mmCIF file of C-alpha atoms in Angstrom:
data_model
loop_
_atom_site.group_PDB
_atom_site.id
_atom_site.type_symbol
_atom_site.label_atom_id
_atom_site.label_comp_id
_atom_site.label_asym_id
_atom_site.label_seq_id
_atom_site.Cartn_x
_atom_site.Cartn_y
_atom_site.Cartn_z
ATOM 1 C CA UNK A 1 130.666 96.092 159.440
ATOM 2 C CA UNK A 2 130.825 93.695 162.365
ATOM 3 C CA UNK A 3 131.344 90.048 161.561
ATOM 4 C CA UNK A 4 128.069 88.169 161.531
ATOM 5 C CA UNK A 5 127.030 84.558 161.213
ATOM 6 C CA UNK A 6 124.401 83.507 158.696
ATOM 7 C CA UNK A 7 122.549 80.263 158.167
ATOM 8 C CA UNK A 8 120.962 79.014 154.950
ATOM 9 C CA UNK A 9 118.567 76.107 155.373
ATOM 10 C CA UNK A 10 118.104 74.659 151.894
ATOM 11 C CA UNK A 11 115.392 72.518 150.384
ATOM 12 C CA UNK A 12 114.636 71.451 146.829
ATOM 13 C CA UNK A 13 112.023 74.051 145.943
ATOM 14 C CA UNK A 14 108.438 74.353 144.799
ATOM 15 C CA UNK A 15 106.352 76.249 142.251
ATOM 16 C CA UNK A 16 104.820 79.549 143.336
ATOM 17 C CA UNK A 17 101.305 78.192 142.860
ATOM 18 C CA UNK A 18 99.387 75.289 141.359
ATOM 19 C CA UNK A 19 98.844 77.186 138.101
ATOM 20 C CA UNK A 20 100.272 75.406 135.067
ATOM 21 C CA UNK A 21 102.413 78.422 134.128
ATOM 22 C CA UNK A 22 104.056 78.474 137.563
ATOM 23 C CA UNK A 23 104.637 74.728 137.548
ATOM 24 C CA UNK A 24 106.063 74.991 134.026
ATOM 25 C CA UNK A 25 108.485 77.723 135.113
ATOM 26 C CA UNK A 26 109.567 75.688 138.151
ATOM 27 C CA UNK A 27 110.113 72.497 136.155
ATOM 28 C CA UNK A 28 112.103 74.361 133.509
ATOM 29 C CA UNK A 29 114.409 75.858 136.118
ATOM 30 C CA UNK A 30 114.795 72.607 138.049
ATOM 31 C CA UNK A 31 115.226 70.178 135.170
ATOM 32 C CA UNK A 32 117.562 72.422 133.158
ATOM 33 C CA UNK A 33 120.120 72.118 135.958
ATOM 34 C CA UNK A 34 122.983 70.038 134.557
ATOM 35 C CA UNK A 35 123.308 68.295 137.918
ATOM 36 C CA UNK A 36 119.745 66.994 137.603
ATOM 37 C CA UNK A 37 119.827 65.873 133.966
ATOM 38 C CA UNK A 38 123.488 65.386 133.163
ATOM 39 C CA UNK A 39 123.514 65.354 129.381
ATOM 40 C CA UNK A 40 124.627 67.978 126.866
ATOM 41 C CA UNK A 41 122.941 71.383 127.051
ATOM 42 C CA UNK A 42 121.287 70.937 123.652
ATOM 43 C CA UNK A 43 120.044 67.468 124.549
ATOM 44 C CA UNK A 44 118.761 68.707 127.894
ATOM 45 C CA UNK A 45 117.054 71.683 126.228
ATOM 46 C CA UNK A 46 115.231 69.464 123.730
ATOM 47 C CA UNK A 47 114.289 66.885 126.357
ATOM 48 C CA UNK A 48 113.082 69.326 129.015
ATOM 49 C CA UNK A 49 111.414 72.043 126.963
ATOM 50 C CA UNK A 50 110.309 69.854 124.069
ATOM 51 C CA UNK A 51 109.104 66.704 125.819
ATOM 52 C CA UNK A 52 109.084 66.622 129.622
ATOM 53 C CA UNK A 53 107.681 70.018 130.610
ATOM 54 C CA UNK A 54 104.883 70.268 127.998
ATOM 55 C CA UNK A 55 103.502 66.897 129.088
ATOM 56 C CA UNK A 56 104.382 66.951 132.780
ATOM 57 C CA UNK A 57 103.423 70.517 133.742
ATOM 58 C CA UNK A 58 99.613 70.045 133.530
ATOM 59 C CA UNK A 59 99.786 66.702 135.361
ATOM 60 C CA UNK A 60 102.093 68.088 138.037
ATOM 61 C CA UNK A 61 99.890 71.159 138.465
ATOM 62 C CA UNK A 62 96.927 68.882 139.175
ATOM 63 C CA UNK A 63 99.022 66.795 141.571
ATOM 64 C CA UNK A 64 100.153 69.903 143.456
ATOM 65 C CA UNK A 65 96.533 71.063 143.751
ATOM 66 C CA UNK A 66 95.668 67.916 145.721
ATOM 67 C CA UNK A 67 98.246 68.591 148.452
ATOM 68 C CA UNK A 68 98.465 72.420 148.430
ATOM 69 C CA UNK A 69 97.840 74.222 151.728
ATOM 70 C CA UNK A 70 95.929 77.473 152.031
ATOM 71 C CA UNK A 71 99.225 79.063 153.143
ATOM 72 C CA UNK A 72 100.972 77.770 150.038
ATOM 73 C CA UNK A 73 103.369 74.946 149.237
ATOM 74 C CA UNK A 74 103.671 72.418 152.109
ATOM 75 C CA UNK A 75 107.383 72.068 151.423
ATOM 76 C CA UNK A 76 108.010 75.805 151.621
ATOM 77 C CA UNK A 77 105.804 76.343 154.658
ATOM 78 C CA UNK A 78 107.387 73.460 156.574
ATOM 79 C CA UNK A 79 110.863 74.672 155.667
ATOM 80 C CA UNK A 80 109.976 78.167 156.887
ATOM 81 C CA UNK A 81 108.695 76.738 160.158
ATOM 82 C CA UNK A 82 111.980 74.898 160.600
ATOM 83 C CA UNK A 83 114.244 77.732 159.447
ATOM 84 C CA UNK A 84 112.201 80.650 160.849
ATOM 85 C CA UNK A 85 112.993 82.870 157.882
ATOM 86 C CA UNK A 86 114.602 82.973 154.489
ATOM 87 C CA UNK A 87 118.103 84.418 154.242
ATOM 88 C CA UNK A 88 118.491 84.300 150.474
ATOM 89 C CA UNK A 89 116.739 87.591 149.654
ATOM 90 C CA UNK A 90 118.605 89.477 152.353
ATOM 91 C CA UNK A 91 121.906 88.071 151.202
ATOM 92 C CA UNK A 92 121.219 88.946 147.559
ATOM 93 C CA UNK A 93 120.465 92.564 148.468
ATOM 94 C CA UNK A 94 123.468 93.124 150.713
ATOM 95 C CA UNK A 95 126.007 91.220 148.559
ATOM 96 C CA UNK A 96 128.060 90.196 151.556
ATOM 97 C CA UNK A 97 131.500 88.687 151.165
ATOM 98 C CA UNK A 98 131.569 85.439 153.063
ATOM 99 C CA UNK A 99 133.152 82.036 153.451
ATOM 100 C CA UNK A 100 130.842 79.137 152.685
ATOM 101 C CA UNK A 101 130.929 75.871 154.593
ATOM 102 C CA UNK A 102 128.553 72.977 154.017
ATOM 103 C CA UNK A 103 127.598 70.704 156.886
ATOM 104 C CA UNK A 104 128.521 67.154 155.950
ATOM 105 C CA UNK A 105 125.782 64.588 155.158
ATOM 106 C CA UNK A 106 123.956 63.497 158.285
ATOM 107 C CA UNK A 107 122.631 60.119 157.085
ATOM 108 C CA UNK A 108 124.389 58.327 159.969
ATOM 109 C CA UNK A 109 124.375 61.113 162.550
ATOM 110 C CA UNK A 110 123.030 59.751 165.871
ATOM 111 C CA UNK A 111 120.831 62.832 166.367
ATOM 112 C CA UNK A 112 119.168 62.305 162.991
ATOM 113 C CA UNK A 113 118.785 58.562 163.537
ATOM 114 C CA UNK A 114 117.246 59.178 166.955
ATOM 115 C CA UNK A 115 114.781 61.712 165.530
ATOM 116 C CA UNK A 116 113.824 59.282 162.770
ATOM 117 C CA UNK A 117 113.289 56.466 165.260
ATOM 118 C CA UNK A 118 111.186 58.564 167.624
ATOM 119 C CA UNK A 119 109.107 59.844 164.711
ATOM 120 C CA UNK A 120 108.363 56.255 163.692
ATOM 121 C CA UNK A 121 107.657 54.787 167.141
ATOM 122 C CA UNK A 122 103.956 55.703 167.435
ATOM 123 C CA UNK A 123 103.231 54.006 164.108
ATOM 124 C CA UNK A 124 104.942 50.789 165.160
ATOM 125 C CA UNK A 125 102.442 50.294 167.978
ATOM 126 C CA UNK A 126 99.789 49.141 165.518
ATOM 127 C CA UNK A 127 99.879 45.789 163.783
ATOM 128 C CA UNK A 128 101.748 45.780 160.486
ATOM 129 C CA UNK A 129 103.213 43.236 158.096
ATOM 130 C CA UNK A 130 106.051 45.253 156.616
ATOM 131 C CA UNK A 131 107.778 48.651 156.528
ATOM 132 C CA UNK A 132 108.902 50.045 153.181
ATOM 133 C CA UNK A 133 111.664 52.663 153.278
ATOM 134 C CA UNK A 134 111.082 54.597 150.057
ATOM 135 C CA UNK A 135 113.964 56.876 149.054
ATOM 136 C CA UNK A 136 114.034 59.329 146.174
ATOM 137 C CA UNK A 137 115.689 57.641 143.222
ATOM 138 C CA UNK A 138 118.555 58.906 141.101
ATOM 139 C CA UNK A 139 120.013 57.636 137.816
ATOM 140 C CA UNK A 140 122.555 54.879 138.271
ATOM 141 C CA UNK A 141 125.046 56.925 136.275
ATOM 142 C CA UNK A 142 124.959 59.597 139.013
ATOM 143 C CA UNK A 143 126.080 56.983 141.513
ATOM 144 C CA UNK A 144 128.925 55.903 139.250
ATOM 145 C CA UNK A 145 129.985 59.497 138.555
ATOM 146 C CA UNK A 146 130.247 60.219 142.286
ATOM 147 C CA UNK A 147 132.474 57.159 142.838
ATOM 148 C CA UNK A 148 135.897 58.603 143.669
ATOM 149 C CA UNK A 149 137.525 55.206 143.065
ATOM 150 C CA UNK A 150 135.997 54.875 139.607
ATOM 151 C CA UNK A 151 135.574 51.133 140.016
ATOM 152 C CA UNK A 152 133.325 50.363 142.984
ATOM 153 C CA UNK A 153 129.767 51.741 142.959
ATOM 154 C CA UNK A 154 127.335 49.554 140.995
ATOM 155 C CA UNK A 155 130.343 47.736 139.552
ATOM 156 C CA UNK A 156 131.099 45.279 142.349
ATOM 157 C CA UNK A 157 128.734 42.745 143.865
ATOM 158 C CA UNK A 158 127.262 44.014 147.144
ATOM 159 C CA UNK A 159 129.109 47.277 146.568
ATOM 160 C CA UNK A 160 127.224 49.065 149.343
ATOM 161 C CA UNK A 161 128.248 46.417 151.897
ATOM 162 C CA UNK A 162 131.923 46.184 150.955
ATOM 163 C CA UNK A 163 133.960 48.938 152.644
ATOM 164 C CA UNK A 164 135.217 51.563 150.212
ATOM 165 C CA UNK A 165 136.223 55.264 150.167
ATOM 166 C CA UNK A 166 133.431 55.631 147.590
ATOM 167 C CA UNK A 167 130.858 55.329 150.376
ATOM 168 C CA UNK A 168 131.592 58.867 151.561
ATOM 169 C CA UNK A 169 129.861 60.157 148.436
ATOM 170 C CA UNK A 170 127.524 57.279 147.556
ATOM 171 C CA UNK A 171 123.836 58.142 147.934
ATOM 172 C CA UNK A 172 122.749 54.502 147.606
ATOM 173 C CA UNK A 173 125.098 53.369 150.375
ATOM 174 C CA UNK A 174 123.893 56.203 152.587
ATOM 175 C CA UNK A 175 120.250 55.173 152.075
ATOM 176 C CA UNK A 176 121.086 51.619 153.123
ATOM 177 C CA UNK A 177 123.053 52.875 156.129
ATOM 178 C CA UNK A 178 120.237 55.115 157.367
ATOM 179 C CA UNK A 179 117.786 52.229 157.101
ATOM 180 C CA UNK A 180 120.149 49.857 158.912
ATOM 181 C CA UNK A 181 120.757 52.264 161.796
ATOM 182 C CA UNK A 182 117.088 53.175 162.248
ATOM 183 C CA UNK A 183 115.846 49.589 162.138
ATOM 184 C CA UNK A 184 118.554 48.483 164.566
ATOM 185 C CA UNK A 185 117.606 51.240 166.983
ATOM 186 C CA UNK A 186 113.945 50.190 166.798
ATOM 187 C CA UNK A 187 114.747 46.451 166.882
ATOM 188 C CA UNK A 188 112.876 45.826 163.639
ATOM 189 C CA UNK A 189 113.656 42.335 162.260
ATOM 190 C CA UNK A 190 115.302 42.149 158.841
ATOM 191 C CA UNK A 191 112.318 40.319 157.346
ATOM 192 C CA UNK A 192 109.958 43.136 158.352
ATOM 193 C CA UNK A 193 111.420 45.928 156.220
ATOM 194 C CA UNK A 194 112.855 46.640 152.780
ATOM 195 C CA UNK A 195 114.107 49.535 150.642
ATOM 196 C CA UNK A 196 112.826 50.960 147.366
ATOM 197 C CA UNK A 197 113.332 54.060 145.228
ATOM 198 C CA UNK A 198 110.614 56.412 144.004
ATOM 199 C CA UNK A 199 110.069 59.356 141.656
ATOM 200 C CA UNK A 200 112.063 57.969 138.749
ATOM 201 C CA UNK A 201 112.313 60.027 135.593
ATOM 202 C CA UNK A 202 113.377 57.791 132.743
ATOM 203 C CA UNK A 203 115.403 54.599 132.467
ATOM 204 C CA UNK A 204 118.403 53.440 134.431
ATOM 205 C CA UNK A 205 117.315 54.740 137.837
ATOM 206 C CA UNK A 206 117.987 52.930 141.108
ATOM 207 C CA UNK A 207 115.863 49.860 141.764
ATOM 208 C CA UNK A 208 113.656 48.369 143.087
ATOM 209 C CA UNK A 209 111.021 50.937 142.143
ATOM 210 C CA UNK A 210 108.536 51.896 144.843
ATOM 211 C CA UNK A 211 105.461 51.836 142.609
ATOM 212 C CA UNK A 212 106.322 48.350 141.337
ATOM 213 C CA UNK A 213 106.931 47.053 144.857
ATOM 214 C CA UNK A 214 103.556 48.429 145.971
ATOM 215 C CA UNK A 215 101.919 46.330 143.261
ATOM 216 C CA UNK A 216 103.879 43.220 144.198
ATOM 217 C CA UNK A 217 103.660 43.257 147.988
ATOM 218 C CA UNK A 218 100.003 42.215 148.430
ATOM 219 C CA UNK A 219 100.695 39.179 146.237
ATOM 220 C CA UNK A 220 103.555 38.306 148.594
ATOM 221 C CA UNK A 221 101.214 38.291 151.583
ATOM 222 C CA UNK A 222 101.922 41.829 152.771
ATOM 223 C CA UNK A 223 98.494 43.284 153.495
ATOM 224 C CA UNK A 224 99.261 45.882 156.176
ATOM 225 C CA UNK A 225 102.005 48.245 155.097
ATOM 226 C CA UNK A 226 103.838 51.131 156.728
ATOM 227 C CA UNK A 227 105.807 53.335 154.346
ATOM 228 C CA UNK A 228 108.269 56.099 155.158
ATOM 229 C CA UNK A 229 110.326 58.426 152.938
ATOM 230 C CA UNK A 230 113.576 59.224 154.805
ATOM 231 C CA UNK A 231 115.136 61.129 151.885
ATOM 232 C CA UNK A 232 112.662 63.942 152.560
ATOM 233 C CA UNK A 233 112.811 65.836 155.855
ATOM 234 C CA UNK A 234 109.717 67.886 154.946
ATOM 235 C CA UNK A 235 106.533 66.547 153.395
ATOM 236 C CA UNK A 236 106.079 67.607 149.784
ATOM 237 C CA UNK A 237 104.550 66.523 146.470
ATOM 238 C CA UNK A 238 106.613 63.330 146.383
ATOM 239 C CA UNK A 239 105.344 62.229 149.801
ATOM 240 C CA UNK A 240 101.845 63.701 150.076
ATOM 241 C CA UNK A 241 100.689 62.956 146.532
ATOM 242 C CA UNK A 242 102.981 60.323 145.023
ATOM 243 C CA UNK A 243 103.200 58.127 148.130
ATOM 244 C CA UNK A 244 100.275 58.991 150.430
ATOM 245 C CA UNK A 245 97.684 59.197 147.640
ATOM 246 C CA UNK A 246 98.800 57.391 144.487
ATOM 247 C CA UNK A 247 100.869 54.865 146.400
ATOM 248 C CA UNK A 248 97.915 53.936 148.567
ATOM 249 C CA UNK A 249 95.683 53.514 145.523
ATOM 250 C CA UNK A 250 98.239 51.205 143.922
ATOM 251 C CA UNK A 251 98.652 49.092 147.050
ATOM 252 C CA UNK A 252 94.934 48.752 147.810
ATOM 253 C CA UNK A 253 94.019 47.989 144.186
ATOM 254 C CA UNK A 254 96.666 45.245 144.197
ATOM 255 C CA UNK A 255 94.985 43.580 147.179
ATOM 256 C CA UNK A 256 96.453 45.399 150.163
ATOM 257 C CA UNK A 257 94.232 46.139 153.157
ATOM 258 C CA UNK A 258 95.921 48.794 155.298
ATOM 259 C CA UNK A 259 98.378 51.430 154.101
ATOM 260 C CA UNK A 260 99.909 54.047 156.386
ATOM 261 C CA UNK A 261 102.456 56.672 155.403
ATOM 262 C CA UNK A 262 104.641 57.832 158.268
ATOM 263 C CA UNK A 263 105.088 61.625 157.944
ATOM 264 C CA UNK A 264 108.467 63.204 157.361
ATOM 265 C CA UNK A 265 110.321 64.740 160.286
ATOM 266 C CA UNK A 266 108.877 68.172 159.446
ATOM 267 C CA UNK A 267 108.947 70.089 162.753
ATOM 268 C CA UNK A 268 109.393 67.113 165.077
ATOM 269 C CA UNK A 269 110.998 68.480 168.280
ATOM 270 C CA UNK A 270 113.976 66.121 168.112
ATOM 271 C CA UNK A 271 114.658 67.113 164.499
ATOM 272 C CA UNK A 272 114.524 70.824 165.290
ATOM 273 C CA UNK A 273 116.786 70.225 168.288
ATOM 274 C CA UNK A 274 119.223 68.284 166.115
ATOM 275 C CA UNK A 275 119.484 71.109 163.591
ATOM 276 C CA UNK A 276 120.008 73.652 166.374
ATOM 277 C CA UNK A 277 122.716 71.489 167.927
ATOM 278 C CA UNK A 278 124.555 71.012 164.631
ATOM 279 C CA UNK A 279 124.491 74.720 163.842
ATOM 280 C CA UNK A 280 125.879 75.589 167.266
ATOM 281 C CA UNK A 281 128.658 73.047 166.787
ATOM 282 C CA UNK A 282 129.603 74.223 163.289
ATOM 283 C CA UNK A 283 128.953 77.961 163.341
ATOM 284 C CA UNK A 284 131.948 78.884 165.467
ATOM 285 C CA UNK A 285 133.480 81.324 163.002
ATOM 286 C CA UNK A 286 132.555 84.019 160.513
ATOM 287 C CA UNK A 287 131.008 81.540 158.102
ATOM 288 C CA UNK A 288 127.745 80.801 156.406
ATOM 289 C CA UNK A 289 126.501 77.249 156.769
ATOM 290 C CA UNK A 290 124.343 75.258 154.405
ATOM 291 C CA UNK A 291 122.264 72.441 155.837
ATOM 292 C CA UNK A 292 120.957 70.600 152.795
#
C-alpha cells in the first residue's frame, strides 16, 4: 500500500441527540475518563454514575434542546464544516499502522491570534464598557499536576507572569497569554478587559468564575458587555446555552443593559486558512496529525 497522509481534526464531542438517554450515555463516557475526573476508578464510578449523571442528564438534555440545529449538534456540524469529513471510522475499519504526531498548542501562534482579532473587530465598533474573556475552567489540581517543575504553578505569586518551564504545559498561563496577545493586537486598554473561567464542575476550579463575574459587573458600573470564549474554536453547549443564554440572563437580571457574545472562530476564513497552513507545514512525512 502506498504511503498516505491522514489528518484527524479533534473536538470534545457531543451526544447523538437531545434525548436524555443519549445525553446520559455521552456524559458517562466523557466523565468516566480519568483525565477528566482524576480520582480513583471506584470514586469516579460512584460520583459519575451515582450522582452527576442521574441529576445532570435531564438538565443537560433540556439545555442541548435550546441550541440544537436541525442538522444535529452545532459542535459536530461546525467541526465537520472545518474538517470536511471524519477520518475516525475509516481508520478503525482499515486498521492502518501509522506514526502519530500532535501539533503543538497554538495559543500564541500568530495565525491564531490574527484570526481571533479579526473575528472580534466587527464587535468592537459598537460602544461597550468591558470585554470578558471567558475560558473553560479546569480543577486547580490539574494545573499543579501538569507542572513539570513541581513547585511553580499555583504555588508562587503571579506564577503565570514569572518565566518558568512549567508554562509550556500550563493551561492557565496559556489563557492569559492568548488574551494578552489578542488585546495588544487590537489595542484594547488593560482596564477594558478581564479573564474568567466557566463551566466548573465542583470545588477547587480556576477562578474567577464567569457566572459570578456576570453578577458582579453591573454593580461595578459595567452595563454594556462583550463576552468571548477563546477556549472553544466551535460554538457548542458551553457557548450557545451557558454563555449566550444563561449568561445573558444573569447579567441583565443583575442590572446590565447590553450583552453581546462574540461567536467562536467556527468557519472564519482566517481560521480555516490557519489550519490549512499548519497542516501543510507539519504533514511533510508519512504521519497522522492531530489538531486538538
